[in-house]
């Protein structure tokens, strides 16, 4: 029976599902069909078992598609940040706008499949759209192709098509796999869904680890290879489509049977419209607002819609959980770019940390089902679904609290935030003796600056306007020399003091105002020689620096030991050893002299390296992954148990919309209320705790029911209103 099929699917779903949802659509308002499929020839079996050979194509298709989607999404935020040079708030907003769209479009795919094309054709057509989107996205990541406007347009068009494709096929693929089994093979169908969702998590796990490697470790066009990072997922999606089409002759294909979601929406819309038309006090009241649809819709449909709305009402607070959960790919990835990623034997890419979530999900589901939950039951604690979901919310909130603490520690190595009429300055004494530096009407440098002394932290310089001309006085061995420089607000400077032609001289140069992005190291050179030099770093980067203490522009390099560089002068070629250039640090390297076949240098760390290790994100991922198992898996299983078989698809649509709304909330916060990142983490923590309290109160008053028993009771009840009215009795039950 269809009801048994739905329950079997839910059992498999409950054991394995964490990110995806399963749609099973049944026509509304009619009795369920007696069989799942029309009479067809039997499909070939897999290795003599009762498993249809066709499911092998579906499982491989799903693995490739999930690899494609999660791999592309893993590097998306850094693509916006590094390739488009958008700020963190805009990058986060667009990332979550895309994620939200991916969870709005399944409704479109469900309607297409059940009301128009059928599952098979819907998967084929939208997979083609999906592939085209990936290809456009990959082409848009080629730096030499057009300008920034072209790249942005191609990327946004590609992302829209990807969202339409991945969302559109989401409600079809798993249900289409279930269609391949004959009615008597229920246990095999249930095991298929276990394998199906294993392929989802396997695709997610592998792609979130591999794709960042393709982005960061492979270089193309002189920078991170985003074209390859998007191109490989595109190739996997092409493979997914080819594999799915290859099994065409083996599939059992059911025709469209009507969409229950549309029927529910029409029923609710008619009830509201009819109620607004009949507001007169002379018209008798009805027990439930949905009873106003009885003039057009059957008692059975109205009763089922009432059951569903009870559960959908509980869904109202749920988007806040997803608002936090999906920031793993945006805010948490951006946080990882500002951390130390050296794990000794391997340097992790910041966007690779996302692989922890699918890995932990695969570990936590059996641990919770076979260990934690039975242990809690042995302690005689009634750990109800509502309590599990509330606990999942609390764990996610605590994870964001930890993220805020980590962010505060990270900020300790950041440059100070400058305000109008404020600048920063320090002194680099490259002379042979100490120098006393004074600045007009300012009392900044109390002690003489020693020769080649590691510079102290920057001093704050207050100006009288947007810019000001200031006199700098140098006192050295009884001599006093004055230099005038124009200083601009919100800028960072180094005053270089050096000896030239037997006297002191100086130069004011501009420093970096913020840490280098993506964990890169910034380095610039000051040439203290009396001849021009050409520097070669990592066999690819050429830097020309003029003589007599001229300064080069900053170059961004991957974190590494650089001891095989070359310095070419008029007198010959010499070895250049820079040592370790660390994550997020900025360096000034002064070439002092050449002797013994090597260049002598003095290295100054202008901006401190990232000193908070990426391993400190592990507790965040542990907590939020545990929260996902308790919240997502439990929530879907609970909502399924509370709705009639014909309304499962409506609840799935509602569940997906909570994910979409959650991503929309992040988009709004990122754009409408920009704040310090640690403060934003605290805000989301407080909001989720507040929502958790509201949800717990709603759950306390929620009455758990068996839909079949409730439906029998509702059918027996009769009221004096127009038609047979159905009313629900509300009572308080402790959960």
Short mmCIF file of N, CA and C in Angstrom, two decimals, residues 349-492:
data_model
loop_
_atom_site.label_atom_id
_atom_site.label_comp_id
_atom_site.label_asym_id
_atom_site.label_seq_id
_atom_site.Cartn_x
_atom_site.Cartn_y
_atom_site.Cartn_z
N UNK A 349 43.47 23.89 3.28
CA UNK A 349 42.85 25.07 2.69
C UNK A 349 41.68 25.52 3.57
N UNK A 350 41.41 26.82 3.68
CA UNK A 350 40.34 27.28 4.58
C UNK A 350 38.97 26.72 4.22
N UNK A 351 38.69 26.55 2.92
CA UNK A 351 37.38 26.02 2.53
C UNK A 351 37.31 24.50 2.65
N UNK A 352 38.44 23.85 2.98
CA UNK A 352 38.41 22.40 3.19
C UNK A 352 37.80 22.02 4.53
N UNK A 353 37.76 22.95 5.48
CA UNK A 353 37.21 22.63 6.79
C UNK A 353 35.75 22.18 6.70
N UNK A 354 35.07 22.53 5.62
CA UNK A 354 33.67 22.15 5.46
C UNK A 354 33.49 20.63 5.35
N UNK A 355 34.56 19.91 4.98
CA UNK A 355 34.42 18.46 4.84
C UNK A 355 34.14 17.79 6.19
N UNK A 356 34.42 18.51 7.30
CA UNK A 356 34.18 17.93 8.61
C UNK A 356 32.70 17.63 8.84
N UNK A 357 31.82 18.47 8.29
CA UNK A 357 30.40 18.27 8.54
C UNK A 357 29.88 16.94 7.99
N UNK A 358 30.05 16.64 6.68
CA UNK A 358 29.57 15.33 6.21
C UNK A 358 30.29 14.16 6.87
N UNK A 359 31.59 14.34 7.19
CA UNK A 359 32.32 13.27 7.87
C UNK A 359 31.71 13.00 9.25
N UNK A 360 31.45 14.06 10.00
CA UNK A 360 30.89 13.90 11.33
C UNK A 360 29.47 13.37 11.29
N UNK A 361 28.72 13.75 10.26
CA UNK A 361 27.35 13.24 10.13
C UNK A 361 27.37 11.72 9.96
N UNK A 362 28.28 11.23 9.11
CA UNK A 362 28.38 9.78 8.90
C UNK A 362 28.76 9.05 10.19
N UNK A 363 29.50 9.74 11.06
CA UNK A 363 29.90 9.13 12.33
C UNK A 363 28.78 9.26 13.37
N UNK A 364 28.16 10.43 13.43
CA UNK A 364 27.21 10.72 14.51
C UNK A 364 25.89 9.95 14.38
N UNK A 365 25.41 9.73 13.16
CA UNK A 365 24.10 9.09 13.00
C UNK A 365 24.09 7.71 13.66
N UNK A 366 25.03 6.80 13.35
CA UNK A 366 25.00 5.51 14.06
C UNK A 366 25.34 5.65 15.55
N UNK A 367 26.22 6.57 15.91
CA UNK A 367 26.56 6.75 17.32
C UNK A 367 25.34 7.19 18.11
N UNK A 368 24.57 8.12 17.56
CA UNK A 368 23.38 8.60 18.26
C UNK A 368 22.29 7.53 18.30
N UNK A 369 22.05 6.88 17.14
CA UNK A 369 20.96 5.91 17.06
C UNK A 369 21.25 4.66 17.89
N UNK A 370 22.51 4.21 17.89
CA UNK A 370 22.85 2.95 18.55
C UNK A 370 23.44 3.13 19.94
N UNK A 371 23.88 4.34 20.25
CA UNK A 371 24.53 4.56 21.53
C UNK A 371 23.87 5.58 22.42
N UNK A 372 23.84 6.84 21.96
CA UNK A 372 23.37 7.93 22.81
C UNK A 372 21.89 7.82 23.16
N UNK A 373 21.04 7.65 22.15
CA UNK A 373 19.59 7.60 22.42
C UNK A 373 19.20 6.41 23.29
N UNK A 374 19.71 5.18 23.02
CA UNK A 374 19.39 4.07 23.93
C UNK A 374 19.89 4.31 25.35
N UNK A 375 21.04 4.95 25.50
CA UNK A 375 21.57 5.24 26.83
C UNK A 375 20.66 6.21 27.58
N UNK A 376 20.17 7.22 26.87
CA UNK A 376 19.25 8.18 27.49
C UNK A 376 17.95 7.48 27.89
N UNK A 377 17.47 6.59 27.05
CA UNK A 377 16.24 5.84 27.38
C UNK A 377 16.44 4.96 28.61
N UNK A 378 17.64 4.40 28.74
CA UNK A 378 17.92 3.58 29.92
C UNK A 378 17.89 4.41 31.20
N UNK A 379 18.16 5.70 31.08
CA UNK A 379 18.12 6.60 32.24
C UNK A 379 16.71 7.08 32.55
N UNK A 380 15.71 6.52 31.84
CA UNK A 380 14.30 6.84 32.06
C UNK A 380 13.98 8.31 31.77
N UNK A 381 14.76 8.91 30.87
CA UNK A 381 14.47 10.29 30.49
C UNK A 381 13.68 10.28 29.19
N UNK A 382 12.56 10.97 29.18
CA UNK A 382 11.68 11.00 28.01
C UNK A 382 12.23 12.02 27.00
N UNK A 383 13.16 11.56 26.18
CA UNK A 383 13.81 12.44 25.20
C UNK A 383 12.96 12.46 23.93
N UNK A 384 11.91 13.28 23.97
CA UNK A 384 10.94 13.33 22.87
C UNK A 384 11.54 14.03 21.65
N UNK A 385 10.91 13.89 20.48
CA UNK A 385 11.41 14.58 19.28
C UNK A 385 11.53 16.09 19.47
N UNK A 386 10.55 16.70 20.13
CA UNK A 386 10.62 18.15 20.36
C UNK A 386 11.85 18.49 21.18
N UNK A 387 12.13 17.70 22.20
CA UNK A 387 13.29 17.96 23.04
C UNK A 387 14.60 17.73 22.28
N UNK A 388 14.62 16.72 21.41
CA UNK A 388 15.81 16.50 20.59
C UNK A 388 16.07 17.70 19.68
N UNK A 389 15.01 18.21 19.04
CA UNK A 389 15.17 19.34 18.14
C UNK A 389 15.61 20.58 18.90
N UNK A 390 15.03 20.81 20.09
CA UNK A 390 15.44 21.96 20.91
C UNK A 390 16.90 21.82 21.33
N UNK A 391 17.33 20.59 21.65
CA UNK A 391 18.73 20.35 22.00
C UNK A 391 19.64 20.64 20.82
N UNK A 392 19.20 20.25 19.63
CA UNK A 392 19.97 20.56 18.42
C UNK A 392 20.14 22.05 18.23
N UNK A 393 19.08 22.83 18.50
CA UNK A 393 19.19 24.28 18.42
C UNK A 393 20.20 24.82 19.42
N UNK A 394 20.15 24.30 20.65
CA UNK A 394 21.08 24.77 21.68
C UNK A 394 22.52 24.48 21.28
N UNK A 395 22.77 23.28 20.74
CA UNK A 395 24.13 22.93 20.32
C UNK A 395 24.62 23.86 19.22
N UNK A 396 23.74 24.18 18.27
CA UNK A 396 24.13 25.11 17.20
C UNK A 396 24.42 26.49 17.77
N UNK A 397 23.61 26.93 18.75
CA UNK A 397 23.85 28.22 19.38
C UNK A 397 25.18 28.26 20.11
N UNK A 398 25.50 27.18 20.84
CA UNK A 398 26.79 27.11 21.54
C UNK A 398 27.94 27.12 20.55
N UNK A 399 27.75 26.44 19.40
CA UNK A 399 28.79 26.44 18.36
C UNK A 399 29.09 27.86 17.90
N UNK A 400 28.06 28.67 17.73
CA UNK A 400 28.29 30.06 17.31
C UNK A 400 28.88 30.90 18.43
N UNK A 401 28.55 30.56 19.67
CA UNK A 401 29.20 31.23 20.79
C UNK A 401 30.70 30.98 20.78
N UNK A 402 31.09 29.73 20.52
CA UNK A 402 32.52 29.40 20.41
C UNK A 402 33.15 30.11 19.21
N UNK A 403 32.40 30.21 18.11
CA UNK A 403 32.92 30.92 16.94
C UNK A 403 33.20 32.38 17.27
N UNK A 404 32.36 32.98 18.11
CA UNK A 404 32.57 34.37 18.52
C UNK A 404 33.85 34.51 19.34
N UNK A 405 34.09 33.56 20.25
CA UNK A 405 35.32 33.59 21.06
C UNK A 405 36.55 33.46 20.18
N UNK A 406 36.49 32.51 19.22
CA UNK A 406 37.62 32.33 18.29
C UNK A 406 37.85 33.60 17.49
N UNK A 407 36.77 34.23 17.05
CA UNK A 407 36.88 35.46 16.26
C UNK A 407 37.56 36.57 17.05
N UNK A 408 37.23 36.69 18.33
CA UNK A 408 37.85 37.71 19.17
C UNK A 408 39.36 37.47 19.28
N UNK A 409 39.76 36.21 19.45
CA UNK A 409 41.20 35.89 19.52
C UNK A 409 41.89 36.18 18.19
N UNK A 410 41.19 35.91 17.09
CA UNK A 410 41.76 36.19 15.77
C UNK A 410 42.00 37.69 15.60
N UNK A 411 41.08 38.50 16.09
CA UNK A 411 41.17 39.95 15.90
C UNK A 411 42.36 40.57 16.60
N UNK A 412 42.97 39.84 17.52
CA UNK A 412 44.12 40.38 18.24
C UNK A 412 45.31 40.62 17.32
N UNK A 413 45.37 39.94 16.19
CA UNK A 413 46.46 40.15 15.23
C UNK A 413 46.07 41.08 14.10
N UNK A 414 44.85 41.60 14.12
CA UNK A 414 44.40 42.52 13.07
C UNK A 414 44.98 43.91 13.26
N UNK A 415 45.01 44.65 12.18
CA UNK A 415 45.35 46.06 12.28
C UNK A 415 44.21 46.82 12.94
N UNK A 416 44.51 47.87 13.71
CA UNK A 416 43.43 48.66 14.33
C UNK A 416 42.53 49.29 13.27
N UNK A 417 41.24 49.40 13.59
CA UNK A 417 40.30 50.06 12.69
C UNK A 417 40.48 51.57 12.80
N UNK A 418 40.71 52.23 11.67
CA UNK A 418 40.96 53.66 11.67
C UNK A 418 39.67 54.44 11.43
N UNK A 419 39.60 55.61 12.01
CA UNK A 419 38.45 56.50 11.87
C UNK A 419 38.93 57.76 11.16
N UNK A 420 38.00 58.60 10.72
CA UNK A 420 38.43 59.86 10.07
C UNK A 420 39.39 60.67 10.94
N UNK A 421 40.31 61.35 10.27
CA UNK A 421 41.33 62.19 10.92
C UNK A 421 42.26 61.38 11.83
N UNK A 422 42.52 60.14 11.40
CA UNK A 422 43.39 59.28 12.19
C UNK A 422 44.24 58.43 11.26
N UNK A 423 45.52 58.30 11.57
CA UNK A 423 46.43 57.45 10.80
C UNK A 423 47.34 56.70 11.76
N UNK A 424 48.11 55.77 11.20
CA UNK A 424 49.08 55.02 12.00
C UNK A 424 50.47 55.22 11.41
N UNK A 425 51.48 55.22 12.28
CA UNK A 425 52.84 55.43 11.81
C UNK A 425 53.82 54.68 12.71
N UNK A 426 54.95 54.29 12.12
CA UNK A 426 56.06 53.68 12.86
C UNK A 426 57.36 54.09 12.19
N UNK A 427 58.48 53.78 12.83
CA UNK A 427 59.79 54.18 12.32
C UNK A 427 60.65 52.94 12.09
N UNK A 428 61.30 52.89 10.92
CA UNK A 428 62.30 51.86 10.61
C UNK A 428 63.65 52.55 10.48
N UNK A 429 64.51 52.34 11.45
CA UNK A 429 65.84 52.97 11.44
C UNK A 429 66.83 52.04 10.73
N UNK A 430 67.19 52.41 9.52
CA UNK A 430 68.14 51.62 8.73
C UNK A 430 69.53 52.25 8.74
N UNK A 431 69.73 53.24 9.62
CA UNK A 431 71.05 53.85 9.77
C UNK A 431 71.90 53.01 10.73
N UNK A 432 73.12 53.47 10.99
CA UNK A 432 74.04 52.68 11.82
C UNK A 432 73.91 53.00 13.30
N UNK A 433 73.30 54.14 13.64
CA UNK A 433 73.23 54.58 15.03
C UNK A 433 71.79 54.93 15.41
N UNK A 434 71.50 55.03 16.72
CA UNK A 434 70.15 55.39 17.15
C UNK A 434 69.74 56.77 16.65
N UNK A 435 68.42 56.91 16.41
CA UNK A 435 67.87 58.17 15.91
C UNK A 435 66.66 58.54 16.75
N UNK A 436 66.58 59.80 17.17
CA UNK A 436 65.40 60.31 17.87
C UNK A 436 64.48 60.99 16.86
N UNK A 437 63.22 60.55 16.82
CA UNK A 437 62.26 61.07 15.84
C UNK A 437 61.18 61.83 16.58
N UNK A 438 60.92 63.05 16.14
CA UNK A 438 59.80 63.83 16.67
C UNK A 438 58.94 64.31 15.52
N UNK A 439 57.63 64.40 15.78
CA UNK A 439 56.68 64.85 14.77
C UNK A 439 56.03 66.12 15.28
N UNK A 440 55.86 67.07 14.40
CA UNK A 440 55.33 68.40 14.72
C UNK A 440 54.13 68.35 15.66
N UNK A 441 54.28 68.96 16.84
CA UNK A 441 53.20 69.10 17.83
C UNK A 441 52.66 67.75 18.32
N UNK A 442 53.40 66.69 18.13
CA UNK A 442 52.98 65.37 18.62
C UNK A 442 54.04 64.81 19.54
N UNK A 443 53.61 64.03 20.48
CA UNK A 443 54.53 63.42 21.43
C UNK A 443 54.38 61.90 21.33
N UNK A 444 55.01 61.33 20.28
CA UNK A 444 54.79 59.91 19.97
C UNK A 444 55.97 59.03 20.37
N UNK A 445 57.15 59.36 19.90
CA UNK A 445 58.30 58.47 20.09
C UNK A 445 59.19 59.01 21.22
N UNK A 446 59.06 58.42 22.40
CA UNK A 446 59.74 58.92 23.58
C UNK A 446 61.23 58.55 23.59
N UNK A 447 61.56 57.39 23.10
CA UNK A 447 62.93 56.89 23.15
C UNK A 447 63.54 56.87 21.75
N UNK A 448 64.84 57.00 21.65
CA UNK A 448 65.49 56.87 20.34
C UNK A 448 65.24 55.49 19.74
N UNK A 449 65.16 55.45 18.44
CA UNK A 449 64.95 54.19 17.72
C UNK A 449 66.32 53.61 17.37
N UNK A 450 66.58 52.41 17.89
CA UNK A 450 67.87 51.77 17.64
C UNK A 450 67.99 51.34 16.19
N UNK A 451 69.22 51.18 15.74
CA UNK A 451 69.47 50.73 14.37
C UNK A 451 68.95 49.31 14.16
N UNK A 452 68.19 49.13 13.10
CA UNK A 452 67.62 47.82 12.73
C UNK A 452 66.89 47.17 13.92
N UNK A 453 66.22 48.00 14.66
CA UNK A 453 65.42 47.52 15.79
C UNK A 453 64.07 47.02 15.28
N UNK A 454 63.65 45.84 15.76
CA UNK A 454 62.32 45.37 15.39
C UNK A 454 61.30 46.41 15.79
N UNK A 455 60.50 46.90 14.84
CA UNK A 455 59.63 48.04 15.14
C UNK A 455 58.55 47.69 16.16
N UNK A 456 58.25 48.68 16.99
CA UNK A 456 57.14 48.51 17.93
C UNK A 456 55.83 48.60 17.17
N UNK A 457 54.73 48.42 17.89
CA UNK A 457 53.43 48.53 17.25
C UNK A 457 53.25 49.95 16.71
N UNK A 458 52.37 50.06 15.73
CA UNK A 458 52.12 51.35 15.12
C UNK A 458 51.58 52.34 16.17
N UNK A 459 51.98 53.60 16.02
CA UNK A 459 51.47 54.67 16.89
C UNK A 459 50.36 55.42 16.16
N UNK A 460 49.38 55.85 16.92
CA UNK A 460 48.24 56.56 16.34
C UNK A 460 48.59 58.03 16.14
N UNK A 461 48.33 58.52 14.93
CA UNK A 461 48.65 59.90 14.57
C UNK A 461 47.35 60.64 14.29
N UNK A 462 47.02 61.63 15.11
CA UNK A 462 45.79 62.41 14.97
C UNK A 462 46.05 63.61 14.07
N UNK A 463 45.19 63.78 13.05
CA UNK A 463 45.35 64.87 12.09
C UNK A 463 44.29 65.95 12.33
N UNK A 464 44.47 67.07 11.64
CA UNK A 464 43.51 68.18 11.74
C UNK A 464 42.49 68.17 10.62
N UNK A 465 42.55 67.20 9.74
CA UNK A 465 41.61 67.11 8.63
C UNK A 465 41.84 65.83 7.86
N UNK A 466 41.35 65.80 6.61
CA UNK A 466 41.52 64.61 5.79
C UNK A 466 42.99 64.34 5.49
N UNK A 467 43.78 65.40 5.40
CA UNK A 467 45.22 65.26 5.24
C UNK A 467 45.90 66.48 5.86
N UNK A 468 47.16 66.31 6.20
CA UNK A 468 47.90 67.39 6.86
C UNK A 468 49.37 67.27 6.53
N UNK A 469 50.01 68.42 6.32
CA UNK A 469 51.44 68.45 6.08
C UNK A 469 52.14 68.60 7.42
N UNK A 470 53.01 67.62 7.75
CA UNK A 470 53.67 67.60 9.05
C UNK A 470 55.18 67.64 8.88
N UNK A 471 55.83 68.21 9.88
CA UNK A 471 57.30 68.26 9.89
C UNK A 471 57.84 67.15 10.79
N UNK A 472 58.73 66.35 10.22
CA UNK A 472 59.40 65.27 10.96
C UNK A 472 60.83 65.71 11.23
N UNK A 473 61.28 65.65 12.50
CA UNK A 473 62.63 66.05 12.87
C UNK A 473 63.43 64.83 13.32
N UNK A 474 64.63 64.68 12.75
CA UNK A 474 65.52 63.57 13.09
C UNK A 474 66.73 64.12 13.82
N UNK A 475 67.02 63.59 14.99
CA UNK A 475 68.19 63.98 15.76
C UNK A 475 69.15 62.79 15.83
N UNK A 476 70.40 63.07 15.37
CA UNK A 476 71.36 61.99 15.20
C UNK A 476 72.76 62.52 15.42
N UNK A 477 73.42 62.04 16.50
CA UNK A 477 74.79 62.43 16.79
C UNK A 477 74.96 63.96 16.82
N UNK A 478 74.05 64.63 17.49
CA UNK A 478 74.13 66.08 17.66
C UNK A 478 73.58 66.88 16.50
N UNK A 479 73.21 66.23 15.42
CA UNK A 479 72.64 66.93 14.26
C UNK A 479 71.12 66.83 14.29
N UNK A 480 70.46 67.85 13.76
CA UNK A 480 69.00 67.87 13.70
C UNK A 480 68.59 68.19 12.27
N UNK A 481 67.80 67.28 11.68
CA UNK A 481 67.35 67.43 10.29
C UNK A 481 65.83 67.40 10.24
N UNK A 482 65.24 68.24 9.39
CA UNK A 482 63.78 68.34 9.30
C UNK A 482 63.32 67.93 7.90
N UNK A 483 62.20 67.19 7.86
CA UNK A 483 61.60 66.74 6.60
C UNK A 483 60.10 66.96 6.69
N UNK A 484 59.50 67.38 5.60
CA UNK A 484 58.05 67.61 5.56
C UNK A 484 57.37 66.54 4.71
N UNK A 485 56.29 65.98 5.24
CA UNK A 485 55.53 64.95 4.52
C UNK A 485 54.03 65.22 4.70
N UNK A 486 53.28 64.89 3.67
CA UNK A 486 51.82 65.00 3.74
C UNK A 486 51.24 63.65 4.17
N UNK A 487 50.46 63.67 5.23
CA UNK A 487 49.88 62.46 5.79
C UNK A 487 48.37 62.49 5.60
N UNK A 488 47.80 61.39 5.08
CA UNK A 488 46.36 61.31 4.84
C UNK A 488 45.68 60.48 5.93
N UNK A 489 44.41 60.76 6.16
CA UNK A 489 43.67 60.02 7.17
C UNK A 489 43.42 58.58 6.72
N UNK A 490 43.18 57.71 7.70
CA UNK A 490 42.89 56.30 7.47
C UNK A 490 43.98 55.59 6.67
N UNK A 491 45.22 56.02 6.85
CA UNK A 491 46.35 55.42 6.15
C UNK A 491 47.38 54.94 7.16
N UNK A 492 48.25 54.03 6.71
CA UNK A 492 49.29 53.45 7.57
C UNK A 492 50.64 53.72 6.91
#
